[in-house]
PDB file of C-alpha atoms in Angstrom:
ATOM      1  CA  UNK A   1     -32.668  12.670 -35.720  1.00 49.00           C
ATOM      2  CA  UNK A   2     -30.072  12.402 -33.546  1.00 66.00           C
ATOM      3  CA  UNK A   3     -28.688   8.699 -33.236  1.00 86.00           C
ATOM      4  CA  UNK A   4     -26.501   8.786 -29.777  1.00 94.00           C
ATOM      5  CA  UNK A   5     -27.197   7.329 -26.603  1.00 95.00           C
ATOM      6  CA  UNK A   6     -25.674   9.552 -23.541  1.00 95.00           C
ATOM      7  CA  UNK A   7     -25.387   7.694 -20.137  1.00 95.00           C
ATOM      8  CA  UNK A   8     -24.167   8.841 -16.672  1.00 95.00           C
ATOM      9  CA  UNK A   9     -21.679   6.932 -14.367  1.00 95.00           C
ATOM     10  CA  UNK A  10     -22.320   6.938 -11.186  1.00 92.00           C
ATOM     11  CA  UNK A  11     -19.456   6.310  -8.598  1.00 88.00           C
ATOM     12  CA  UNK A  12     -20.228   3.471  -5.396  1.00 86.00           C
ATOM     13  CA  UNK A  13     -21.500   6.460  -3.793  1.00 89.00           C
ATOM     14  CA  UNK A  14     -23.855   7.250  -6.318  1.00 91.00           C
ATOM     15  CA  UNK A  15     -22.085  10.653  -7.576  1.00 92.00           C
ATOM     16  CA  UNK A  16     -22.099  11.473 -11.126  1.00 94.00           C
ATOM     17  CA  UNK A  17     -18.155  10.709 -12.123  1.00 95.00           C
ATOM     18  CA  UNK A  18     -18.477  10.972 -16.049  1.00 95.00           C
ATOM     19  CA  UNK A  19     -20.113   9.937 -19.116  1.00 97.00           C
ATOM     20  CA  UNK A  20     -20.325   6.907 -21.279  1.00 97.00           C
ATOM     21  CA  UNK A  21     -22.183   7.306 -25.136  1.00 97.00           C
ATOM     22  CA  UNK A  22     -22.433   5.394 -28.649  1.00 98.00           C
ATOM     23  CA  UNK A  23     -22.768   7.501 -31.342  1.00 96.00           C
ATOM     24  CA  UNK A  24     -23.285   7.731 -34.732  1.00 95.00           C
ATOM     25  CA  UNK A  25     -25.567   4.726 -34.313  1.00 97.00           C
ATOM     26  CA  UNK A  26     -26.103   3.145 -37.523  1.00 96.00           C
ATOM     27  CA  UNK A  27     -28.315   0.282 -37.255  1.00 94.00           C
ATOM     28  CA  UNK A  28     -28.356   0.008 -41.269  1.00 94.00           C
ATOM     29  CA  UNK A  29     -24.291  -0.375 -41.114  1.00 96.00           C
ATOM     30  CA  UNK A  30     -25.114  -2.171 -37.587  1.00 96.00           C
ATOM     31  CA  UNK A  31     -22.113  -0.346 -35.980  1.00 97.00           C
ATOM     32  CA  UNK A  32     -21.812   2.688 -33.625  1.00 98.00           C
ATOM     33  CA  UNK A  33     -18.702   4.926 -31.942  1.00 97.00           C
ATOM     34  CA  UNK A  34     -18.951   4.377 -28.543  1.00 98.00           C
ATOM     35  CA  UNK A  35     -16.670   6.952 -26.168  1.00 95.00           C
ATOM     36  CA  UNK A  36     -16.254   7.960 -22.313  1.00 94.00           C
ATOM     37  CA  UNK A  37     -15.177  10.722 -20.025  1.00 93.00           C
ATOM     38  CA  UNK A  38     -14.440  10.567 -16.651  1.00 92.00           C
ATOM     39  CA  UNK A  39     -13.414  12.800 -14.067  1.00 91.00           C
ATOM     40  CA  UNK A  40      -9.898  12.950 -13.585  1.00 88.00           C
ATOM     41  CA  UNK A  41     -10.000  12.079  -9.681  1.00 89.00           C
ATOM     42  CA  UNK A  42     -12.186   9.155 -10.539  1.00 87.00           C
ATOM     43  CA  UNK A  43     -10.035   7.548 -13.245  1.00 86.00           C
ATOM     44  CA  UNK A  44      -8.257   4.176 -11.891  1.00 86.00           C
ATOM     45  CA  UNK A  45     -11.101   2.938  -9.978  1.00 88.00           C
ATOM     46  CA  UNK A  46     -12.951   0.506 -12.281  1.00 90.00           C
ATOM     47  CA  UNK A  47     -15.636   2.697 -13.230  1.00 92.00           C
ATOM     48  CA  UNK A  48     -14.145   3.117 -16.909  1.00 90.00           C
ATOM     49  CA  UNK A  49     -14.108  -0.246 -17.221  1.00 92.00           C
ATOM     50  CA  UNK A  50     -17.646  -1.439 -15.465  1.00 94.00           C
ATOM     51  CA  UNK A  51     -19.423   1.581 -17.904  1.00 95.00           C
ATOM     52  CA  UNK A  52     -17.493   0.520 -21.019  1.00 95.00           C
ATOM     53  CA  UNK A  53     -18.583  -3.474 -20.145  1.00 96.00           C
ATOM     54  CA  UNK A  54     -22.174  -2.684 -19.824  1.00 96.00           C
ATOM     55  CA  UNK A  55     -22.465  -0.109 -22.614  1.00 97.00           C
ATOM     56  CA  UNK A  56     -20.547  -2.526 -25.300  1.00 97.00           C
ATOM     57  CA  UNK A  57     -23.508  -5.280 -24.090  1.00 97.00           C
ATOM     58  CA  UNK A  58     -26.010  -2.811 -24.368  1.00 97.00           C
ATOM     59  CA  UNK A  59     -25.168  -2.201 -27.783  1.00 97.00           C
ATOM     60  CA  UNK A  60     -24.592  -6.013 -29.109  1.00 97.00           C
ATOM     61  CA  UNK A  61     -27.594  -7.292 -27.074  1.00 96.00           C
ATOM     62  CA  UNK A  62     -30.523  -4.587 -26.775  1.00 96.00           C
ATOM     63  CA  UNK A  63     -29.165  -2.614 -30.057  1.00 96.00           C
ATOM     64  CA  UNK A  64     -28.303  -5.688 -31.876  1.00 96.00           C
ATOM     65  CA  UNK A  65     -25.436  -3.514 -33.152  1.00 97.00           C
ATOM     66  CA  UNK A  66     -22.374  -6.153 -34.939  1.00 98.00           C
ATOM     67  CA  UNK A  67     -19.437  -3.851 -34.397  1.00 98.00           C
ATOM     68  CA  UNK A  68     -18.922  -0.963 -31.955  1.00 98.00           C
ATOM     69  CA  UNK A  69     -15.571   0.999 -32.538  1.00 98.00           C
ATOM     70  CA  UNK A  70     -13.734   3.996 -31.085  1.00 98.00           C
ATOM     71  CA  UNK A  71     -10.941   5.924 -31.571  1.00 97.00           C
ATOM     72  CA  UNK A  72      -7.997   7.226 -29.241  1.00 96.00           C
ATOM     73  CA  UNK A  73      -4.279   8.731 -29.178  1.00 95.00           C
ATOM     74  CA  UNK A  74      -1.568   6.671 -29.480  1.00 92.00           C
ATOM     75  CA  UNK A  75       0.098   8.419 -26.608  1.00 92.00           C
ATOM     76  CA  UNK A  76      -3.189   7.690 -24.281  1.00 90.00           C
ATOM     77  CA  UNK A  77      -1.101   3.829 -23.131  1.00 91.00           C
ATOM     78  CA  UNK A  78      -3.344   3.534 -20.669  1.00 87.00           C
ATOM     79  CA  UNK A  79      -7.024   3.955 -22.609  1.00 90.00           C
ATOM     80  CA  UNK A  80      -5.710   1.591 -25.054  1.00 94.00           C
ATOM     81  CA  UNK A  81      -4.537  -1.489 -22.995  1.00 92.00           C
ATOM     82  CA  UNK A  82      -7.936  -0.716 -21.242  1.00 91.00           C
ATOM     83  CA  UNK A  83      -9.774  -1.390 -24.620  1.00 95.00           C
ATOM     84  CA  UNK A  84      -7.381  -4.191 -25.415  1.00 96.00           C
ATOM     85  CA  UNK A  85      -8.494  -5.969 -22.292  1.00 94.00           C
ATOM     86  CA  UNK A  86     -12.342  -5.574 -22.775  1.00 95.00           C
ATOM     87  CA  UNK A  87     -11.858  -7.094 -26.741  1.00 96.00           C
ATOM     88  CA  UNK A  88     -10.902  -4.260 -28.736  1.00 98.00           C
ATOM     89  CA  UNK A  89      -8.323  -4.670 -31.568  1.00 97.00           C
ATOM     90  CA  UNK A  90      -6.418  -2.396 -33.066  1.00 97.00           C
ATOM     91  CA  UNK A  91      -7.981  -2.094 -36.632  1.00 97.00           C
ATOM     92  CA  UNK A  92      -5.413   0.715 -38.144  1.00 97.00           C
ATOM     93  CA  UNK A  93      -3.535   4.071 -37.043  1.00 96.00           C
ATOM     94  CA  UNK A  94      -3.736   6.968 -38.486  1.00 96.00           C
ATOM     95  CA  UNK A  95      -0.211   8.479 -38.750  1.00 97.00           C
ATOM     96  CA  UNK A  96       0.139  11.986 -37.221  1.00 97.00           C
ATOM     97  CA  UNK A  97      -3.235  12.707 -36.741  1.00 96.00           C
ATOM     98  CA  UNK A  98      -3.726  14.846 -33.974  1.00 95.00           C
ATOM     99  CA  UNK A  99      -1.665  18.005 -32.901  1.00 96.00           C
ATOM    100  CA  UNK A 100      -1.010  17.435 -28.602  1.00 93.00           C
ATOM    101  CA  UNK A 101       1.194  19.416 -26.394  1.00 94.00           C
ATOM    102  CA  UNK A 102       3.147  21.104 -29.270  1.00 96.00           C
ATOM    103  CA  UNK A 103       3.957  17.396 -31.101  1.00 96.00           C
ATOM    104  CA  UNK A 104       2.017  15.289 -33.957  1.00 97.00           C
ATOM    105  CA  UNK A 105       0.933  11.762 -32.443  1.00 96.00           C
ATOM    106  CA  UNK A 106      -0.801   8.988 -33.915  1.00 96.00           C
ATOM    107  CA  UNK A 107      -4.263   7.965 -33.481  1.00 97.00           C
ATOM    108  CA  UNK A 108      -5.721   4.213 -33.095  1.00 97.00           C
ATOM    109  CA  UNK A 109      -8.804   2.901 -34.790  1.00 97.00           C
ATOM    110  CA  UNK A 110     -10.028   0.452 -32.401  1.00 98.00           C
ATOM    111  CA  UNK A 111     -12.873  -2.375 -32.851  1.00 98.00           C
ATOM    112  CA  UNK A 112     -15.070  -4.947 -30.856  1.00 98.00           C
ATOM    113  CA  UNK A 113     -17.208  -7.321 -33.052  1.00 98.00           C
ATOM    114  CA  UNK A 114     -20.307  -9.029 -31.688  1.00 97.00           C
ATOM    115  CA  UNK A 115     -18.843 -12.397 -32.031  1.00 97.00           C
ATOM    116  CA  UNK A 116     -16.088 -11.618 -30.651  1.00 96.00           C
ATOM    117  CA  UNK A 117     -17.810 -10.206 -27.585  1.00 96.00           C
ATOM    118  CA  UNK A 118     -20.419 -13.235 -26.888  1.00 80.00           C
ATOM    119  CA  UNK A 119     -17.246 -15.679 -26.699  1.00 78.00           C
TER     120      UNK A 119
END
């Protein structure tokens, strides 16, 4: 069985403007990858942020999931002080990781823990 939860995100005007998911969702391990795509014309508008917010408390509250993680490029500055600012901490990097625009760049391992999101 497949153990991912796919949600739309829907702009003020109610178009479709990307995607929002946890994945690999583990309730054993009580932890799941969550991860989003939007459109590139709707990025900078809040929506990121509003679908990550409501996604993370789905997760902790409905899920009763204890840590929900993700993982992004090092080069992607503005994904990760978007993370930072919802909780996320930067739990470890993984050194050259990822081959992007003919260079090696690092990728973050990135964490929210229930108790640190009900705070």
């Amino acid at each position: 069985m497949n153990n991912d939860l796919i949600l739309g995100i829907e702009s003020d005007e109610k178009e479709l403007v990307g995607w929002i998911f946890l994945k690999d969702i583990d309730h054993g391990h009580g932890r799941a990858s969550i991860g989003i795509l939007l459109s590139s014309e709707s990025r900078g508008h809040g929506y990121g942020r509003m679908a990550m917010k409501q996604m993370i408390d789905l997760g902790f509250k409905q899920l009763r999931l204890n840590k929900i993680y993700l993982t992004t490029r090092g080069i992607n500055e503005q994904a990760i002080a978007l993370y930072e600012k919802i909780g996320f901490i930067i739990e470890g990097k993984l050194r050259n990781h990822a081959y992007v625009d003919g260079k090696y760049v690092d990728t973050y391992f990135m964490g929210i823990l229930a108790s640190e999101w009900n705070k």
